[in-house]
mmCIF file of C-alpha atoms (C1' of nucleotides) in Angstrom:
data_model
loop_
_atom_site.group_PDB
_atom_site.id
_atom_site.type_symbol
_atom_site.label_atom_id
_atom_site.label_comp_id
_atom_site.label_asym_id
_atom_site.label_seq_id
_atom_site.Cartn_x
_atom_site.Cartn_y
_atom_site.Cartn_z
ATOM 1 C CA UNK A 24 0.728 -18.134 -20.241
ATOM 2 C CA UNK A 25 1.196 -14.721 -21.835
ATOM 3 C CA UNK A 26 -1.006 -13.395 -19.066
ATOM 4 C CA UNK A 27 1.899 -13.557 -16.627
ATOM 5 C CA UNK A 28 3.973 -11.256 -18.743
ATOM 6 C CA UNK A 29 1.041 -9.007 -19.243
ATOM 7 C CA UNK A 30 0.643 -8.502 -15.508
ATOM 8 C CA UNK A 31 4.207 -7.268 -15.399
ATOM 9 C CA UNK A 32 3.591 -5.002 -18.341
ATOM 10 C CA UNK A 33 0.785 -3.302 -16.466
ATOM 11 C CA UNK A 34 3.390 -1.967 -14.075
ATOM 12 C CA UNK A 35 5.879 -0.920 -16.717
ATOM 13 C CA UNK A 36 3.122 0.597 -18.759
ATOM 14 C CA UNK A 37 1.878 2.532 -15.763
ATOM 15 C CA UNK A 38 5.348 3.738 -14.884
ATOM 16 C CA UNK A 39 5.868 4.786 -18.472
ATOM 17 C CA UNK A 40 2.745 6.937 -18.611
ATOM 18 C CA UNK A 41 3.223 8.161 -15.052
ATOM 19 C CA UNK A 42 6.643 9.399 -16.095
ATOM 20 C CA UNK A 43 5.053 11.454 -18.869
ATOM 21 C CA UNK A 44 2.338 13.674 -17.421
ATOM 22 C CA UNK A 45 0.452 11.321 -15.143
ATOM 23 C CA UNK A 46 -2.229 8.705 -15.464
ATOM 24 C CA UNK A 47 -5.132 7.347 -13.425
ATOM 25 C CA UNK A 48 -6.669 3.920 -12.945
ATOM 26 C CA UNK A 49 -9.577 4.160 -15.305
ATOM 27 C CA UNK A 50 -7.360 5.443 -18.105
ATOM 28 C CA UNK A 51 -5.080 2.470 -17.729
ATOM 29 C CA UNK A 52 -7.998 0.071 -17.845
ATOM 30 C CA UNK A 53 -9.354 1.690 -20.994
ATOM 31 C CA UNK A 54 -6.044 1.902 -22.764
ATOM 32 C CA UNK A 55 -5.226 -1.729 -22.091
ATOM 33 C CA UNK A 56 -8.653 -2.677 -23.343
ATOM 34 C CA UNK A 57 -7.881 -0.914 -26.625
ATOM 35 C CA UNK A 58 -4.831 -3.140 -26.899
ATOM 36 C CA UNK A 59 -6.967 -6.192 -26.320
ATOM 37 C CA UNK A 60 -6.119 -6.867 -22.705
ATOM 38 C CA UNK A 61 -8.602 -6.899 -19.869
ATOM 39 C CA UNK A 62 -7.552 -5.930 -16.390
ATOM 40 C CA UNK A 63 -10.087 -5.849 -13.598
ATOM 41 C CA UNK A 64 -10.232 -3.110 -10.958
ATOM 42 C CA UNK A 65 -9.551 -5.740 -8.315
ATOM 43 C CA UNK A 66 -6.186 -6.289 -9.965
ATOM 44 C CA UNK A 67 -5.283 -2.797 -11.019
ATOM 45 C CA UNK A 68 -6.006 -0.682 -7.995
ATOM 46 C CA UNK A 69 -4.117 -2.801 -5.487
ATOM 47 C CA UNK A 70 -1.237 -2.764 -7.973
ATOM 48 C CA UNK A 71 -1.262 1.030 -8.081
ATOM 49 C CA UNK A 72 -1.391 1.165 -4.293
ATOM 50 C CA UNK A 73 1.589 -1.137 -4.093
ATOM 51 C CA UNK A 74 3.580 0.943 -6.584
ATOM 52 C CA UNK A 75 2.897 4.022 -4.513
ATOM 53 C CA UNK A 76 3.584 2.277 -1.216
ATOM 54 C CA UNK A 77 6.950 1.201 -2.591
ATOM 55 C CA UNK A 78 7.798 4.736 -3.656
ATOM 56 C CA UNK A 79 7.596 4.359 -7.440
ATOM 57 C CA UNK A 80 4.515 6.556 -7.807
ATOM 58 C CA UNK A 81 3.080 9.599 -6.099
ATOM 59 C CA UNK A 82 -0.636 10.351 -6.364
ATOM 60 C CA UNK A 83 -3.149 13.105 -5.813
ATOM 61 C CA UNK A 84 -6.897 13.328 -6.248
ATOM 62 C CA UNK A 85 -8.200 15.568 -8.992
ATOM 63 C CA UNK A 86 -11.733 16.330 -10.083
ATOM 64 C CA UNK A 87 -12.163 15.876 -13.820
ATOM 65 C CA UNK A 88 -15.583 16.385 -15.389
ATOM 66 C CA UNK A 89 -17.059 16.255 -11.922
ATOM 67 C CA UNK A 90 -15.466 12.905 -11.119
ATOM 68 C CA UNK A 91 -12.747 12.099 -8.629
ATOM 69 C CA UNK A 92 -9.702 10.599 -10.229
ATOM 70 C CA UNK A 93 -6.466 9.691 -8.524
ATOM 71 C CA UNK A 94 -3.618 10.705 -10.813
ATOM 72 C CA UNK A 95 -0.222 9.131 -10.493
ATOM 73 C CA UNK A 96 3.165 10.574 -11.375
ATOM 74 C CA UNK A 97 6.379 8.553 -11.384
ATOM 75 C CA UNK A 98 8.951 9.435 -8.737
ATOM 76 C CA UNK A 99 12.683 9.540 -9.418
ATOM 77 C CA UNK A 100 12.856 6.042 -8.037
ATOM 78 C CA UNK A 101 10.062 5.000 -10.359
ATOM 79 C CA UNK A 102 11.776 6.438 -13.410
ATOM 80 C CA UNK A 103 15.031 4.762 -12.527
ATOM 81 C CA UNK A 104 13.298 1.407 -12.053
ATOM 82 C CA UNK A 105 11.536 1.847 -15.373
ATOM 83 C CA UNK A 106 14.834 2.301 -17.162
ATOM 84 C CA UNK A 107 16.450 -0.686 -15.500
ATOM 85 C CA UNK A 108 13.417 -2.867 -16.113
ATOM 86 C CA UNK A 109 13.477 -2.098 -19.791
ATOM 87 C CA UNK A 110 17.119 -3.084 -20.073
ATOM 88 C CA UNK A 111 16.681 -6.379 -18.242
ATOM 89 C CA UNK A 112 13.523 -7.047 -20.155
ATOM 90 C CA UNK A 113 15.286 -6.607 -23.451
ATOM 91 C CA UNK A 114 17.911 -9.159 -22.414
ATOM 92 C CA UNK A 115 15.341 -11.697 -21.308
ATOM 93 C CA UNK A 116 13.350 -11.335 -24.493
ATOM 94 C CA UNK A 117 16.316 -11.724 -26.800
ATOM 95 C CA UNK A 118 17.115 -14.909 -24.933
ATOM 96 C CA UNK A 119 13.916 -16.669 -25.986
ATOM 97 C CA UNK A 120 13.432 -15.019 -29.375
ATOM 98 C CA UNK A 121 16.095 -16.981 -31.255
ATOM 99 C CA UNK B 5 9.568 -5.682 -10.571
ATOM 100 C CA UNK B 6 11.565 -7.509 -13.223
ATOM 101 C CA UNK B 7 11.026 -10.628 -11.161
ATOM 102 C CA UNK B 8 7.481 -10.890 -12.425
ATOM 103 C CA UNK B 9 8.636 -11.074 -16.002
ATOM 104 C CA UNK B 10 11.294 -13.522 -15.052
ATOM 105 C CA UNK B 11 8.759 -15.918 -13.574
ATOM 106 C CA UNK B 12 6.993 -15.912 -16.911
ATOM 107 C CA UNK B 13 10.244 -16.477 -18.726
ATOM 108 C CA UNK B 14 10.843 -19.624 -16.761
ATOM 109 C CA UNK B 15 7.930 -21.160 -18.596
ATOM 110 C CA UNK B 16 8.872 -19.900 -22.032
ATOM 111 C CA UNK B 17 12.463 -20.873 -21.427
ATOM 112 C CA UNK B 18 11.386 -24.343 -20.394
ATOM 113 C CA UNK B 19 9.109 -24.734 -23.380
ATOM 114 C CA UNK B 20 11.891 -23.577 -25.636
ATOM 115 C CA UNK B 21 14.385 -26.165 -24.414
ATOM 116 C CA UNK B 22 11.710 -28.820 -24.116
ATOM 117 C CA UNK B 23 10.963 -28.274 -27.783
ATOM 118 C CA UNK B 24 14.600 -28.983 -28.652
ATOM 119 C CA UNK B 25 15.624 -32.317 -27.184
ATOM 120 C CA UNK B 26 14.269 -32.125 -23.655
ATOM 121 C CA UNK B 27 15.280 -30.652 -20.352
ATOM 122 C CA UNK B 28 14.972 -31.465 -16.648
ATOM 123 C CA UNK B 29 14.483 -29.403 -13.526
ATOM 124 C CA UNK B 30 18.032 -29.252 -12.290
ATOM 125 C CA UNK B 31 19.274 -28.165 -15.699
ATOM 126 C CA UNK B 32 16.842 -25.298 -15.758
ATOM 127 C CA UNK B 33 17.904 -24.171 -12.308
ATOM 128 C CA UNK B 34 21.568 -24.249 -13.274
ATOM 129 C CA UNK B 35 21.101 -22.522 -16.591
ATOM 130 C CA UNK B 36 19.080 -19.713 -15.084
ATOM 131 C CA UNK B 37 21.723 -19.313 -12.428
ATOM 132 C CA UNK B 38 24.309 -18.806 -15.159
ATOM 133 C CA UNK B 39 22.156 -15.971 -16.431
ATOM 134 C CA UNK B 40 22.049 -14.453 -12.975
ATOM 135 C CA UNK B 41 18.574 -15.544 -11.952
ATOM 136 C CA UNK B 42 17.771 -17.709 -8.967
ATOM 137 C CA UNK B 43 14.776 -19.978 -8.974
ATOM 138 C CA UNK B 44 14.089 -22.231 -6.035
ATOM 139 C CA UNK B 45 12.928 -25.823 -6.361
ATOM 140 C CA UNK B 46 9.759 -24.880 -4.540
ATOM 141 C CA UNK B 47 8.958 -22.603 -7.454
ATOM 142 C CA UNK B 48 10.264 -24.604 -10.367
ATOM 143 C CA UNK B 49 8.941 -28.081 -9.779
ATOM 144 C CA UNK B 50 5.328 -27.113 -9.208
ATOM 145 C CA UNK B 51 5.633 -25.018 -12.366
ATOM 146 C CA UNK B 52 6.817 -28.019 -14.350
ATOM 147 C CA UNK B 53 4.006 -30.132 -12.918
ATOM 148 C CA UNK B 54 1.481 -27.497 -13.954
ATOM 149 C CA UNK B 55 2.877 -27.305 -17.488
ATOM 150 C CA UNK B 56 2.559 -31.060 -17.797
ATOM 151 C CA UNK B 57 -0.874 -31.166 -16.189
ATOM 152 C CA UNK B 58 -2.035 -28.595 -18.735
ATOM 153 C CA UNK B 59 -0.663 -30.624 -21.620
ATOM 154 C CA UNK B 60 2.265 -28.426 -22.687
ATOM 155 C CA UNK B 61 4.922 -30.910 -21.596
ATOM 156 C CA UNK B 62 5.298 -34.677 -21.443
ATOM 157 C CA UNK B 63 7.816 -36.209 -19.060
ATOM 158 C CA UNK B 64 9.628 -39.452 -18.397
ATOM 159 C CA UNK B 65 12.155 -40.517 -15.792
ATOM 160 C CA UNK B 66 15.667 -41.265 -16.987
ATOM 161 C CA UNK B 67 18.717 -42.388 -15.094
ATOM 162 C CA UNK B 68 21.721 -40.194 -15.889
ATOM 163 C CA UNK B 69 25.014 -40.825 -14.142
ATOM 164 C CA UNK B 70 23.144 -42.970 -11.679
ATOM 165 C CA UNK B 71 20.666 -40.222 -10.850
ATOM 166 C CA UNK B 72 16.956 -40.065 -11.562
ATOM 167 C CA UNK B 73 16.024 -37.116 -13.685
ATOM 168 C CA UNK B 74 12.614 -36.292 -15.053
ATOM 169 C CA UNK B 75 13.047 -35.088 -18.617
ATOM 170 C CA UNK B 76 10.427 -32.971 -20.279
ATOM 171 C CA UNK B 77 9.589 -32.685 -23.968
ATOM 172 C CA UNK B 78 7.206 -30.138 -25.401
ATOM 173 C CA UNK B 79 3.957 -31.458 -26.847
ATOM 174 C CA UNK B 80 2.405 -30.103 -30.030
ATOM 175 C CA UNK B 81 0.233 -27.934 -27.849
ATOM 176 C CA UNK B 82 3.313 -26.704 -26.010
ATOM 177 C CA UNK B 83 5.123 -25.811 -29.209
ATOM 178 C CA UNK B 84 2.119 -23.962 -30.527
ATOM 179 C CA UNK B 85 1.775 -21.998 -27.286
ATOM 180 C CA UNK B 86 5.466 -21.187 -27.393
ATOM 181 C CA UNK B 87 5.134 -19.676 -30.846
ATOM 182 C CA UNK B 88 2.090 -17.638 -29.950
ATOM 183 C CA UNK B 89 3.661 -16.445 -26.717
ATOM 184 C CA UNK B 90 6.707 -15.181 -28.534
ATOM 185 C CA UNK B 91 4.597 -13.189 -30.957
ATOM 186 C CA UNK B 92 2.480 -11.569 -28.276
ATOM 187 C CA UNK B 93 5.564 -10.971 -26.175
ATOM 188 C CA UNK B 94 7.267 -9.158 -28.988
ATOM 189 C CA UNK B 95 4.283 -6.853 -29.359
ATOM 190 C CA UNK B 96 4.121 -6.092 -25.660
ATOM 191 C CA UNK B 97 7.806 -5.350 -25.474
ATOM 192 C CA UNK B 98 7.824 -3.002 -28.420
ATOM 193 C CA UNK B 99 4.987 -1.172 -26.751
ATOM 194 C CA UNK B 100 7.038 -0.143 -23.726
ATOM 195 C CA UNK B 101 10.434 0.162 -25.422
ATOM 196 C CA UNK B 102 9.723 3.501 -27.099
ATOM 197 C "C1'" DA C 8 -32.343 16.651 -0.338
ATOM 198 C "C1'" DT C 9 -32.049 12.793 -3.141
ATOM 199 C "C1'" DC C 10 -30.397 10.284 -7.077
ATOM 200 C "C1'" DA C 11 -27.485 8.584 -10.714
ATOM 201 C "C1'" DT C 12 -23.004 8.175 -12.286
ATOM 202 C "C1'" DG C 13 -18.146 7.365 -12.731
ATOM 203 C "C1'" DA C 14 -14.195 6.189 -10.339
ATOM 204 C "C1'" DT C 15 -11.798 4.187 -6.628
ATOM 205 C "C1'" DA C 16 -11.418 0.934 -2.804
ATOM 206 C "C1'" DT C 17 -12.019 -3.413 -0.594
ATOM 207 C "C1'" DC C 18 -13.525 -8.372 0.327
ATOM 208 C "C1'" DG C 19 -12.798 -13.196 0.004
ATOM 209 C "C1'" DC C 20 -11.438 -17.186 -2.190
ATOM 210 C "C1'" DA C 21 -8.314 -19.436 -5.116
ATOM 211 C "C1'" DA C 22 -3.833 -19.757 -6.931
ATOM 212 C "C1'" DT C 23 1.144 -18.858 -6.767
ATOM 213 C "C1'" DC C 24 5.890 -17.990 -4.684
ATOM 214 C "C1'" DC C 25 9.465 -19.966 -2.356
ATOM 215 C "C1'" DG C 26 12.487 -21.377 1.634
ATOM 216 C "C1'" DA C 27 12.785 -25.366 4.098
ATOM 217 C "C1'" DT C 28 12.220 -30.000 4.525
ATOM 218 C "C1'" DA C 29 11.162 -34.626 3.109
ATOM 219 C "C1'" DT C 30 11.435 -38.329 -0.054
ATOM 220 C "C1'" DC C 31 13.280 -41.324 -3.286
ATOM 221 C "C1'" DG C 32 16.221 -44.293 -5.950
ATOM 222 C "C1'" DA C 33 20.849 -45.482 -7.716
ATOM 223 C "C1'" DT C 34 25.538 -46.302 -6.723
ATOM 224 C "C1'" DA C 35 29.511 -47.066 -3.598
ATOM 225 C "C1'" DT C 36 31.295 -49.208 0.277
ATOM 226 C "C1'" DA C 37 31.781 -52.837 3.294
ATOM 227 C "C1'" DT D 10 23.040 -58.095 1.420
ATOM 228 C "C1'" DA D 11 22.730 -54.028 4.243
ATOM 229 C "C1'" DT D 12 23.416 -49.260 4.646
ATOM 230 C "C1'" DA D 13 25.323 -44.683 3.778
ATOM 231 C "C1'" DT D 14 25.662 -41.013 0.638
ATOM 232 C "C1'" DC D 15 24.419 -38.101 -2.838
ATOM 233 C "C1'" DG D 16 21.801 -35.820 -6.607
ATOM 234 C "C1'" DA D 17 17.400 -34.824 -7.958
ATOM 235 C "C1'" DT D 18 12.596 -34.397 -7.367
ATOM 236 C "C1'" DA D 19 8.506 -33.641 -4.513
ATOM 237 C "C1'" DT D 20 5.886 -31.411 -1.002
ATOM 238 C "C1'" DC D 21 4.585 -28.376 3.046
ATOM 239 C "C1'" DG D 22 3.067 -24.038 4.955
ATOM 240 C "C1'" DG D 23 2.877 -19.179 5.441
ATOM 241 C "C1'" DA D 24 2.867 -15.112 2.945
ATOM 242 C "C1'" DT D 25 1.601 -12.742 -1.101
ATOM 243 C "C1'" DT D 26 -1.022 -11.899 -5.320
ATOM 244 C "C1'" DG D 27 -4.959 -12.198 -8.929
ATOM 245 C "C1'" DC D 28 -9.429 -10.951 -9.678
ATOM 246 C "C1'" DG D 29 -14.626 -11.043 -9.916
ATOM 247 C "C1'" DA D 30 -17.903 -9.051 -7.226
ATOM 248 C "C1'" DT D 31 -19.330 -5.725 -4.236
ATOM 249 C "C1'" DA D 32 -19.095 -1.559 -1.530
ATOM 250 C "C1'" DT D 33 -17.896 3.168 -0.969
ATOM 251 C "C1'" DC D 34 -17.592 7.782 -2.085
ATOM 252 C "C1'" DA D 35 -17.752 12.490 -4.016
ATOM 253 C "C1'" DT D 36 -19.750 15.132 -7.576
ATOM 254 C "C1'" DG D 37 -23.267 17.247 -10.571
ATOM 255 C "C1'" DA D 38 -28.125 16.832 -11.962
ATOM 256 C "C1'" DT D 39 -32.963 16.729 -10.880
#
DNA sequence: ATCATGATATCGCAATCCGATATCGATATA
DNA sequence: TATATCGATATCGGATTGCGATATCATGAT
């Protein structure tokens, strides 16, 4: 049940970090794991691709410690969507929080 | 983007009302519409069936104003899941709200 | 050159979304 | 009694998504 929300939070979370210095797939997976949530690569990477395809993220390959990592930064569109999503989210949550 | 959260809220919303006196499909559709969200019958009814199949809701047919309506009440399991979901949800939201 | 490793990408099946359509039963009308 | 109408629920089918498992791929080490 809470899983459905969580899947949405992956996107907001990603946008949030991508709006502050950039983030890559493996970092997201590890960070979410610290918070107690598991997300598989088969879920995450297609999600990142979709966010980029839709113009919310822009990526480039970097080599860190000899490993290729695709780092994502939020676009203007991405930042604007992040803001709006947070507002709507707050409304929806207050609705069910009594 | 926000749509994903919304689809989760349909369930929590339903559980919430089902835990306080019962609710039926058409009422959910209308109430969500008041809040500015559209949910089609093809989405809602299978969702209700799944919630009942999984033991969160219990339904019975009533005749109201000469019309058949299937009213749902939350089970103990449903109420317990509702509580837990709200807690986890609150955590997740605070995480991205900065 | 080859290998091991970490990271990303993709495959395939199952589940979900949702517009459109069908069904169903109760009342009104005749 | 028959049937027409209407509100509400149920289902169909194509597109999309979730995700475990697997493949790919570039880099640094041996």
